[in-house]
mmCIF file of C-alpha atoms in Angstrom:
data_model
loop_
_atom_site.group_PDB
_atom_site.id
_atom_site.type_symbol
_atom_site.label_atom_id
_atom_site.label_comp_id
_atom_site.label_asym_id
_atom_site.label_seq_id
_atom_site.Cartn_x
_atom_site.Cartn_y
_atom_site.Cartn_z
ATOM 1 C CA MET A 1 -28.834 -6.398 12.610
ATOM 2 C CA SER A 2 -30.198 -3.424 10.693
ATOM 3 C CA ASN A 3 -28.726 -2.801 7.257
ATOM 4 C CA ARG A 4 -26.353 0.149 7.106
ATOM 5 C CA LYS A 5 -26.000 1.754 3.685
ATOM 6 C CA VAL A 6 -22.410 2.799 3.027
ATOM 7 C CA LEU A 7 -20.849 4.839 0.226
ATOM 8 C CA ILE A 8 -17.066 4.787 -0.308
ATOM 9 C CA LEU A 9 -15.717 7.358 -2.762
ATOM 10 C CA GLN A 10 -12.616 6.423 -4.774
ATOM 11 C CA THR A 11 -10.882 7.988 -7.754
ATOM 12 C CA VAL A 12 -10.639 4.588 -9.464
ATOM 13 C CA ILE A 13 -11.491 1.048 -8.403
ATOM 14 C CA THR A 14 -8.219 -0.873 -8.349
ATOM 15 C CA HIS A 15 -7.920 -4.648 -8.505
ATOM 16 C CA TYR A 16 -6.314 -4.870 -5.075
ATOM 17 C CA ARG A 17 -9.254 -3.082 -3.409
ATOM 18 C CA VAL A 18 -11.922 -5.420 -4.805
ATOM 19 C CA PRO A 19 -11.290 -8.162 -2.193
ATOM 20 C CA LEU A 20 -11.466 -5.529 0.562
ATOM 21 C CA PHE A 21 -14.778 -4.188 -0.741
ATOM 22 C CA ASN A 22 -16.106 -7.735 -1.099
ATOM 23 C CA PHE A 23 -15.331 -8.503 2.541
ATOM 24 C CA ILE A 24 -17.079 -5.313 3.664
ATOM 25 C CA GLY A 25 -20.047 -5.770 1.326
ATOM 26 C CA SER A 26 -20.501 -9.393 2.401
ATOM 27 C CA HIS A 27 -21.176 -8.356 5.991
ATOM 28 C CA PRO A 28 -24.865 -8.979 6.770
ATOM 29 C CA GLY A 29 -25.247 -5.533 8.350
ATOM 30 C CA ILE A 30 -23.791 -3.540 5.455
ATOM 31 C CA SER A 31 -24.989 -2.607 1.990
ATOM 32 C CA LEU A 32 -21.928 -1.188 0.210
ATOM 33 C CA THR A 33 -21.650 1.060 -2.831
ATOM 34 C CA VAL A 34 -18.297 2.202 -4.239
ATOM 35 C CA ALA A 35 -18.225 5.370 -6.343
ATOM 36 C CA TYR A 36 -15.487 6.305 -8.826
ATOM 37 C CA ASP A 37 -14.598 9.403 -10.860
ATOM 38 C CA LYS A 38 -16.386 9.061 -14.190
ATOM 39 C CA LYS A 39 -13.451 10.651 -16.054
ATOM 40 C CA MET A 40 -11.217 7.849 -14.742
ATOM 41 C CA GLU A 41 -13.505 4.988 -15.739
ATOM 42 C CA ARG A 42 -10.962 3.453 -18.119
ATOM 43 C CA ALA A 43 -8.489 3.158 -15.251
ATOM 44 C CA ASN A 44 -10.850 0.929 -13.277
ATOM 45 C CA CYS A 45 -9.915 -2.725 -13.026
ATOM 46 C CA ARG A 46 -12.085 -5.265 -14.773
ATOM 47 C CA LEU A 47 -15.188 -5.676 -12.636
ATOM 48 C CA ASP A 48 -17.276 -8.847 -12.690
ATOM 49 C CA PRO A 49 -20.697 -8.158 -11.111
ATOM 50 C CA ALA A 50 -21.146 -11.883 -10.475
ATOM 51 C CA LYS A 51 -18.110 -11.805 -8.162
ATOM 52 C CA MET A 52 -18.882 -8.516 -6.429
ATOM 53 C CA ALA A 53 -20.569 -8.029 -3.058
ATOM 54 C CA PHE A 54 -20.915 -4.295 -3.658
ATOM 55 C CA ASP A 55 -22.561 -1.910 -6.130
ATOM 56 C CA VAL A 56 -20.685 0.569 -8.308
ATOM 57 C CA ILE A 57 -21.690 4.078 -9.366
ATOM 58 C CA ALA A 58 -19.880 7.012 -10.976
ATOM 59 C CA TYR A 59 -19.632 10.647 -9.948
ATOM 60 C CA GLU A 60 -18.305 13.739 -11.701
ATOM 61 C CA LYS A 61 -15.651 16.100 -10.414
ATOM 62 C CA ALA A 62 -15.252 19.719 -11.436
ATOM 63 C CA LYS A 63 -12.648 22.384 -10.713
ATOM 64 C CA PHE A 64 -13.531 24.684 -7.866
ATOM 65 C CA LEU A 65 -10.639 26.975 -7.003
ATOM 66 C CA GLY A 66 -7.008 26.364 -7.874
ATOM 67 C CA PRO A 67 -6.210 22.737 -7.013
ATOM 68 C CA LEU A 68 -9.491 22.301 -5.150
ATOM 69 C CA GLN A 69 -12.249 20.212 -6.679
ATOM 70 C CA LYS A 70 -15.952 19.799 -6.139
ATOM 71 C CA ILE A 71 -18.247 16.870 -6.808
ATOM 72 C CA ARG A 72 -21.256 17.619 -8.954
ATOM 73 C CA ASP A 73 -24.662 16.845 -7.422
ATOM 74 C CA LEU A 74 -23.009 15.813 -4.177
ATOM 75 C CA ARG A 75 -26.255 15.869 -2.167
ATOM 76 C CA ALA A 76 -27.975 13.610 -4.678
ATOM 77 C CA LEU A 77 -24.936 11.307 -4.768
ATOM 78 C CA THR A 78 -24.806 10.796 -1.013
ATOM 79 C CA ALA A 79 -28.565 10.877 -0.312
ATOM 80 C CA GLY A 80 -29.915 7.781 1.362
ATOM 81 C CA TYR A 81 -26.606 6.559 2.760
ATOM 82 C CA ASP A 82 -25.951 6.162 6.474
ATOM 83 C CA VAL A 83 -22.163 6.382 6.149
ATOM 84 C CA VAL A 84 -20.052 8.222 3.570
ATOM 85 C CA ILE A 85 -16.302 7.581 3.420
ATOM 86 C CA PHE A 86 -14.201 10.065 1.455
ATOM 87 C CA GLN A 87 -10.621 9.633 0.353
ATOM 88 C CA GLY A 88 -8.455 11.698 2.663
ATOM 89 C CA ASP A 89 -7.461 13.923 -0.248
ATOM 90 C CA LEU A 90 -7.279 17.651 0.486
ATOM 91 C CA HIS A 91 -8.248 18.386 -3.111
ATOM 92 C CA LEU A 92 -11.695 17.201 -1.990
ATOM 93 C CA VAL A 93 -11.883 19.376 1.109
ATOM 94 C CA VAL A 94 -14.822 21.335 -0.359
ATOM 95 C CA PRO A 95 -17.171 18.352 -0.848
ATOM 96 C CA ILE A 96 -16.059 16.905 2.485
ATOM 97 C CA ILE A 97 -16.967 20.155 4.261
ATOM 98 C CA SER A 98 -20.210 20.376 2.283
ATOM 99 C CA SER A 99 -21.170 16.953 3.630
ATOM 100 C CA LEU A 100 -20.573 18.137 7.195
ATOM 101 C CA VAL A 101 -22.756 21.246 7.041
ATOM 102 C CA PRO A 102 -26.318 19.844 7.330
ATOM 103 C CA SER A 103 -27.562 19.517 10.903
ATOM 104 C CA LYS A 104 -29.037 16.129 10.039
ATOM 105 C CA ARG A 105 -26.485 14.245 8.041
ATOM 106 C CA GLN A 106 -25.019 10.806 7.556
ATOM 107 C CA LYS A 107 -21.793 9.846 9.265
ATOM 108 C CA VAL A 108 -18.764 11.148 7.360
ATOM 109 C CA TYR A 109 -15.220 9.776 7.557
ATOM 110 C CA CYS A 110 -11.934 10.430 5.769
ATOM 111 C CA TRP A 111 -9.861 7.359 4.874
ATOM 112 C CA GLY A 112 -6.265 7.115 3.702
ATOM 113 C CA ILE A 113 -2.607 7.753 4.439
ATOM 114 C CA GLY A 114 -3.341 10.837 6.521
ATOM 115 C CA LEU A 115 -0.149 12.788 5.746
ATOM 116 C CA SER A 116 1.677 13.985 2.661
ATOM 117 C CA SER A 117 3.515 11.056 1.078
ATOM 118 C CA SER A 118 4.585 12.144 -2.410
ATOM 119 C CA ASN A 119 8.160 12.829 -1.270
ATOM 120 C CA GLY A 120 8.209 10.589 1.763
ATOM 121 C CA LEU A 121 5.757 10.442 4.627
ATOM 122 C CA ARG A 122 6.011 13.757 6.437
ATOM 123 C CA GLU A 123 4.062 16.396 8.286
ATOM 124 C CA ARG A 124 3.141 19.668 6.566
ATOM 125 C CA PRO A 125 1.883 22.227 9.122
ATOM 126 C CA LEU A 126 -0.779 24.042 7.073
ATOM 127 C CA ALA A 127 -2.175 21.029 5.243
ATOM 128 C CA ASP A 128 -2.148 18.932 8.392
ATOM 129 C CA LYS A 129 -4.058 21.566 10.367
ATOM 130 C CA ILE A 130 -6.852 21.141 7.828
ATOM 131 C CA ARG A 131 -6.678 17.344 8.184
ATOM 132 C CA TYR A 132 -6.802 17.562 11.981
ATOM 133 C CA TRP A 133 -9.696 20.018 11.838
ATOM 134 C CA LEU A 134 -11.613 17.674 9.503
ATOM 135 C CA ASN A 135 -11.000 14.838 11.948
ATOM 136 C CA ASP A 136 -12.571 16.794 14.798
ATOM 137 C CA TRP A 137 -15.523 18.119 12.803
ATOM 138 C CA SER A 138 -16.340 14.874 10.992
ATOM 139 C CA ASP A 139 -17.033 11.490 12.540
ATOM 140 C CA GLY A 140 -13.371 10.618 12.314
ATOM 141 C CA THR A 141 -10.346 9.615 10.257
ATOM 142 C CA ILE A 142 -9.473 6.043 9.259
ATOM 143 C CA LEU A 143 -5.729 5.706 8.721
ATOM 144 C CA TYR A 144 -3.520 3.144 6.995
ATOM 145 C CA SER A 145 -1.041 2.833 9.871
ATOM 146 C CA ALA A 146 -0.798 3.073 13.641
ATOM 147 C CA HIS A 147 2.327 5.214 13.180
ATOM 148 C CA VAL A 148 0.343 8.037 11.570
ATOM 149 C CA ALA A 149 -2.538 7.490 13.997
ATOM 150 C CA GLU A 150 -0.215 8.286 16.902
ATOM 151 C CA ILE A 151 0.787 11.543 15.220
ATOM 152 C CA TYR A 152 -2.892 12.434 14.796
ATOM 153 C CA ARG A 153 -3.770 11.615 18.393
ATOM 154 C CA ARG A 154 -1.121 14.040 19.619
ATOM 155 C CA ARG A 155 -2.433 16.812 17.381
ATOM 156 C CA VAL A 156 -6.232 16.571 17.217
ATOM 157 C CA SER A 157 -8.744 17.698 19.809
ATOM 158 C CA ARG A 158 -10.705 14.448 19.620
ATOM 159 C CA PRO A 159 -8.233 11.536 19.532
ATOM 160 C CA ASN A 160 -11.076 9.063 20.068
ATOM 161 C CA LYS A 161 -12.100 9.806 16.473
ATOM 162 C CA VAL A 162 -8.813 8.471 15.066
ATOM 163 C CA TYR A 163 -9.104 4.887 13.769
ATOM 164 C CA VAL A 164 -6.686 2.476 12.117
ATOM 165 C CA ALA A 165 -7.343 -0.020 9.330
ATOM 166 C CA HIS A 166 -3.852 -1.241 8.449
ATOM 167 C CA ASN A 167 -3.384 -1.071 4.693
ATOM 168 C CA SER A 168 -3.116 -4.470 3.043
ATOM 169 C CA ILE A 169 -3.839 -6.574 -0.017
ATOM 170 C CA GLU A 170 -5.134 -10.079 -0.566
ATOM 171 C CA VAL A 171 -2.363 -12.556 -1.399
ATOM 172 C CA GLN A 172 -2.933 -16.208 -2.261
ATOM 173 C CA HIS A 173 -1.885 -18.332 0.715
ATOM 174 C CA PHE A 174 1.119 -20.584 0.131
ATOM 175 C CA PRO A 175 3.091 -22.607 2.701
ATOM 176 C CA PHE A 176 6.285 -21.147 4.107
ATOM 177 C CA SER A 177 9.216 -22.341 2.013
ATOM 178 C CA ASP A 178 12.233 -24.110 3.474
ATOM 179 C CA GLU A 179 13.980 -24.188 0.097
ATOM 180 C CA LYS A 180 17.462 -22.768 -0.281
ATOM 181 C CA ARG A 181 17.174 -19.071 -1.104
ATOM 182 C CA THR A 182 19.220 -17.826 -4.041
ATOM 183 C CA ARG A 183 17.375 -14.822 -5.471
ATOM 184 C CA ILE A 184 17.419 -11.102 -4.793
ATOM 185 C CA VAL A 185 14.072 -9.902 -6.134
ATOM 186 C CA SER A 186 12.480 -6.628 -7.175
ATOM 187 C CA LEU A 187 8.702 -6.915 -7.500
ATOM 188 C CA GLY A 188 6.592 -4.183 -9.096
ATOM 189 C CA THR A 189 6.688 -1.471 -11.725
ATOM 190 C CA PHE A 190 10.004 0.022 -12.815
ATOM 191 C CA LYS A 191 9.282 3.597 -11.807
ATOM 192 C CA LYS A 192 12.096 6.123 -11.771
ATOM 193 C CA ASN A 193 11.333 7.210 -8.222
ATOM 194 C CA LYS A 194 12.135 3.681 -6.970
ATOM 195 C CA ARG A 195 15.833 4.132 -7.869
ATOM 196 C CA LEU A 196 16.091 0.560 -9.112
ATOM 197 C CA PRO A 197 19.385 1.350 -10.931
ATOM 198 C CA ASP A 198 20.902 1.561 -7.428
ATOM 199 C CA LEU A 199 20.020 -2.104 -6.970
ATOM 200 C CA VAL A 200 21.748 -3.115 -10.226
ATOM 201 C CA THR A 201 24.805 -1.091 -9.242
ATOM 202 C CA ALA A 202 24.936 -2.627 -5.770
ATOM 203 C CA PHE A 203 24.523 -6.153 -7.149
ATOM 204 C CA ALA A 204 27.268 -5.603 -9.732
ATOM 205 C CA ASN A 205 29.602 -4.279 -7.032
ATOM 206 C CA ILE A 206 29.222 -7.380 -4.851
ATOM 207 C CA ILE A 207 28.852 -10.040 -7.547
ATOM 208 C CA ASN A 208 32.425 -11.296 -7.129
ATOM 209 C CA ARG A 209 31.937 -11.685 -3.371
ATOM 210 C CA ILE A 210 28.789 -13.812 -3.406
ATOM 211 C CA PRO A 211 28.036 -17.386 -4.578
ATOM 212 C CA GLU A 212 27.562 -17.813 -8.319
ATOM 213 C CA GLU A 213 24.069 -19.189 -7.779
ATOM 214 C CA ILE A 214 22.774 -15.851 -6.455
ATOM 215 C CA THR A 215 20.734 -13.982 -9.080
ATOM 216 C CA LEU A 216 19.003 -10.618 -9.310
ATOM 217 C CA ASP A 217 15.414 -11.127 -10.476
ATOM 218 C CA PHE A 218 13.102 -8.365 -11.702
ATOM 219 C CA ILE A 219 9.358 -9.056 -11.799
ATOM 220 C CA GLY A 220 7.569 -6.203 -13.534
ATOM 221 C CA ASP A 221 7.904 -3.630 -16.261
ATOM 222 C CA GLY A 222 7.911 0.122 -16.696
ATOM 223 C CA GLU A 223 9.818 3.217 -17.715
ATOM 224 C CA ASP A 224 13.192 2.192 -16.274
ATOM 225 C CA GLY A 225 13.150 -1.277 -17.862
ATOM 226 C CA PRO A 226 15.451 -0.465 -20.822
ATOM 227 C CA LEU A 227 17.882 1.334 -18.503
ATOM 228 C CA LEU A 228 18.083 -1.615 -16.118
ATOM 229 C CA GLN A 229 18.778 -4.014 -18.983
ATOM 230 C CA GLN A 230 21.403 -1.665 -20.429
ATOM 231 C CA MET A 231 23.128 -1.410 -17.054
ATOM 232 C CA ALA A 232 23.260 -5.198 -16.727
ATOM 233 C CA GLN A 233 24.831 -5.458 -20.186
ATOM 234 C CA GLU A 234 27.381 -2.730 -19.526
ATOM 235 C CA ARG A 235 28.393 -4.364 -16.243
ATOM 236 C CA GLY A 236 28.695 -7.775 -17.899
ATOM 237 C CA ILE A 237 26.251 -9.414 -15.491
ATOM 238 C CA THR A 238 23.373 -10.324 -17.819
ATOM 239 C CA GLU A 239 23.706 -14.027 -16.984
ATOM 240 C CA ARG A 240 22.974 -13.227 -13.343
ATOM 241 C CA VAL A 241 20.197 -10.654 -13.891
ATOM 242 C CA ILE A 242 16.837 -12.109 -14.902
ATOM 243 C CA PHE A 243 13.902 -10.103 -16.247
ATOM 244 C CA HIS A 244 10.685 -12.092 -15.830
ATOM 245 C CA GLY A 245 8.379 -9.391 -17.183
ATOM 246 C CA ARG A 246 5.111 -8.362 -15.659
ATOM 247 C CA ILE A 247 3.418 -11.115 -13.635
ATOM 248 C CA GLU A 248 0.131 -10.499 -11.840
ATOM 249 C CA GLU A 249 -0.981 -13.985 -10.745
ATOM 250 C CA ASP A 250 0.284 -14.973 -7.305
ATOM 251 C CA ALA A 251 0.538 -18.598 -8.439
ATOM 252 C CA LYS A 252 3.172 -17.513 -10.980
ATOM 253 C CA ILE A 253 4.983 -15.150 -8.617
ATOM 254 C CA TRP A 254 5.229 -17.784 -5.877
ATOM 255 C CA PRO A 255 7.768 -20.066 -7.691
ATOM 256 C CA ILE A 256 10.144 -17.077 -7.820
ATOM 257 C CA LEU A 257 9.566 -15.650 -4.354
ATOM 258 C CA LYS A 258 9.586 -18.954 -2.480
ATOM 259 C CA ASN A 259 13.373 -19.117 -2.726
ATOM 260 C CA ALA A 260 14.049 -15.385 -2.628
ATOM 261 C CA LEU A 261 16.429 -14.044 -0.013
ATOM 262 C CA VAL A 262 14.833 -10.617 -0.053
ATOM 263 C CA SER A 263 12.587 -8.302 -2.072
ATOM 264 C CA VAL A 264 14.197 -4.901 -2.648
ATOM 265 C CA SER A 265 12.745 -1.497 -3.454
ATOM 266 C CA PRO A 266 15.305 1.205 -2.675
ATOM 267 C CA THR A 267 13.101 4.265 -2.261
ATOM 268 C CA GLN A 268 9.467 3.150 -2.334
ATOM 269 C CA ALA A 269 7.748 0.890 0.182
ATOM 270 C CA GLY A 270 4.049 0.468 -0.512
ATOM 271 C CA LEU A 271 1.816 -2.576 -0.722
ATOM 272 C CA SER A 272 4.690 -4.593 -2.217
ATOM 273 C CA VAL A 273 5.949 -4.825 1.376
ATOM 274 C CA LEU A 274 2.845 -6.827 2.329
ATOM 275 C CA HIS A 275 2.958 -8.843 -0.893
ATOM 276 C CA ALA A 276 6.477 -10.053 -0.140
ATOM 277 C CA MET A 277 5.769 -10.726 3.535
ATOM 278 C CA ALA A 278 2.699 -12.802 2.678
ATOM 279 C CA MET A 279 4.914 -15.107 0.605
ATOM 280 C CA GLY A 280 7.552 -15.419 3.293
ATOM 281 C CA CYS A 281 10.027 -13.025 1.708
ATOM 282 C CA PRO A 282 11.601 -10.185 3.754
ATOM 283 C CA PHE A 283 11.515 -6.672 2.323
ATOM 284 C CA LEU A 284 14.496 -4.312 2.111
ATOM 285 C CA THR A 285 14.094 -0.572 1.609
ATOM 286 C CA SER A 286 15.714 2.691 2.665
ATOM 287 C CA VAL A 287 14.817 4.366 5.944
ATOM 288 C CA ASN A 288 13.437 7.382 4.056
ATOM 289 C CA ALA A 289 11.459 5.430 1.449
ATOM 290 C CA VAL A 290 8.227 6.887 0.131
ATOM 291 C CA THR A 291 5.385 5.034 1.843
ATOM 292 C CA GLY A 292 1.753 5.188 2.802
ATOM 293 C CA GLY A 293 2.721 3.679 6.130
ATOM 294 C CA GLU A 294 3.337 0.146 4.858
ATOM 295 C CA LYS A 295 7.068 0.285 5.626
ATOM 296 C CA PHE A 296 6.268 0.480 9.350
ATOM 297 C CA ASN A 297 5.448 -3.224 9.159
ATOM 298 C CA ILE A 298 9.207 -3.700 8.877
ATOM 299 C CA THR A 299 11.246 -4.078 12.040
ATOM 300 C CA ASP A 300 14.901 -4.085 10.997
ATOM 301 C CA ASN A 301 16.483 -7.548 11.135
ATOM 302 C CA ARG A 302 13.243 -9.013 12.503
ATOM 303 C CA THR A 303 10.490 -8.775 9.852
ATOM 304 C CA GLY A 304 12.580 -7.101 7.133
ATOM 305 C CA TYR A 305 15.470 -4.753 6.586
ATOM 306 C CA TYR A 306 16.389 -1.090 6.231
ATOM 307 C CA TYR A 307 19.478 0.617 4.837
ATOM 308 C CA ASN A 308 20.471 4.263 4.988
ATOM 309 C CA GLY A 309 19.755 5.126 1.346
ATOM 310 C CA GLU A 310 23.379 5.015 0.138
ATOM 311 C CA ILE A 311 24.505 2.386 -2.387
ATOM 312 C CA ASN A 312 27.426 1.234 -0.224
ATOM 313 C CA ASP A 313 25.047 0.534 2.658
ATOM 314 C CA LEU A 314 22.710 -1.325 0.297
ATOM 315 C CA GLU A 315 25.706 -3.470 -0.700
ATOM 316 C CA ASN A 316 26.533 -4.155 2.952
ATOM 317 C CA LYS A 317 22.950 -5.121 3.740
ATOM 318 C CA LEU A 318 22.766 -7.500 0.789
ATOM 319 C CA LEU A 319 26.056 -9.105 1.840
ATOM 320 C CA GLN A 320 24.755 -9.504 5.393
ATOM 321 C CA ILE A 321 21.612 -11.224 4.122
ATOM 322 C CA ILE A 322 23.473 -13.539 1.745
ATOM 323 C CA ARG A 323 26.233 -14.505 4.198
ATOM 324 C CA ASP A 324 23.898 -15.445 7.050
ATOM 325 C CA PRO A 325 21.141 -17.560 5.475
ATOM 326 C CA LEU A 326 19.940 -18.942 8.825
ATOM 327 C CA ALA A 327 19.352 -15.454 10.236
ATOM 328 C CA ASN A 328 17.626 -14.436 6.999
ATOM 329 C CA GLN A 329 15.412 -17.518 7.147
ATOM 330 C CA ARG A 330 14.271 -16.446 10.619
ATOM 331 C CA VAL A 331 13.469 -12.957 9.320
ATOM 332 C CA ALA A 332 11.592 -14.491 6.381
ATOM 333 C CA TYR A 333 9.543 -16.653 8.737
ATOM 334 C CA ASN A 334 8.813 -13.703 11.031
ATOM 335 C CA ALA A 335 7.596 -11.692 8.029
ATOM 336 C CA TYR A 336 5.349 -14.569 6.921
ATOM 337 C CA VAL A 337 3.823 -15.019 10.379
ATOM 338 C CA TYR A 338 3.413 -11.260 10.788
ATOM 339 C CA TYR A 339 1.372 -10.856 7.595
ATOM 340 C CA HIS A 340 -0.835 -13.904 8.115
ATOM 341 C CA GLY A 341 -1.326 -13.123 11.793
ATOM 342 C CA LYS A 342 -1.816 -9.353 11.710
ATOM 343 C CA ARG A 343 -2.063 -7.866 8.222
ATOM 344 C CA ARG A 344 -4.431 -9.937 6.092
ATOM 345 C CA VAL A 345 -6.915 -7.979 4.014
ATOM 346 C CA GLU A 346 -9.740 -9.566 6.029
ATOM 347 C CA GLN A 347 -8.341 -7.835 9.108
ATOM 348 C CA MET A 348 -8.240 -4.496 7.302
ATOM 349 C CA ALA A 349 -11.865 -5.035 6.276
ATOM 350 C CA GLN A 350 -12.881 -5.938 9.828
ATOM 351 C CA SER A 351 -11.366 -2.696 11.151
ATOM 352 C CA LEU A 352 -13.384 -0.706 8.615
ATOM 353 C CA ILE A 353 -16.533 -2.694 9.417
ATOM 354 C CA GLU A 354 -16.176 -1.912 13.118
ATOM 355 C CA VAL A 355 -16.011 1.818 12.359
ATOM 356 C CA ILE A 356 -18.966 1.633 9.975
ATOM 357 C CA LEU A 357 -21.221 -0.217 12.423
ATOM 358 C CA GLN A 358 -20.456 1.729 15.559
ATOM 359 C CA ASP A 359 -23.289 3.842 16.987
#
């Protein structure tokens, strides 16, 4: 198999993408380079060349017009590559178009969420027309979810250029737990847009209607941390609310999640959905949660749970989960099987590899 040189442009190289890039770069038919914004170098994760199956280079961005950006020396940056994969960021529409102009050019793809997601995944007519046009002019768009791919295929002129590589992360593999589940968990940073205070309020409102062994466990840190602790104190529930701090190692998260009833994030459902599923823990979020498409892995009452966004409905959902442990155990098992059967990071990598190697 001939070696295909591939360049993937990122803003930063995050720790959860390194396994993905390693799977792609380890393929015998691919030589992978990942480029990052030089101004964001400090935001990169710690990279160990001895454990990397890909090369790393930096590029420089510059302002072009308004919010639009250009990439300095773009032709020199992309020269010699057979495939160039841009982030599907409309701020980069100028360099993406510049890469499409030459009559003899490498293959060019856009990769990402595919729609606006800052205030919930939604269509935006003007911006999306540009995205659909880029899909048809380039060699295609690689999307994080089949849900968004279906939207694209109804809108673009060339639906055969729409591909899916379901967004995922690598999670250490542990056995499915049959232990009694007594924790309601929140896993991740304490960002204000997650509305984690709603979870404390809901837990406090039902605490006298649930077994004393049920606890609310926070794994993480962030801007809302002091507020969450203050709320627990004011409600007099500090003995039942546990703050574990930030934990990054799966081997340390597992002892907490293995007997968790559910992982809750009221208004944001990103890769933490997959993280919980991989450990056999269902995920609960609101139907309108901000997402890159990851929440569509949840089928209500089958692989996870939804509520309508109101605190009283969050309370009702938590009570349902706690009062029917056998049904929740089935949902937990379904979530576990779903991740390990359909959403492992190796499968995401394989989808990208298939696009890269196609003629």
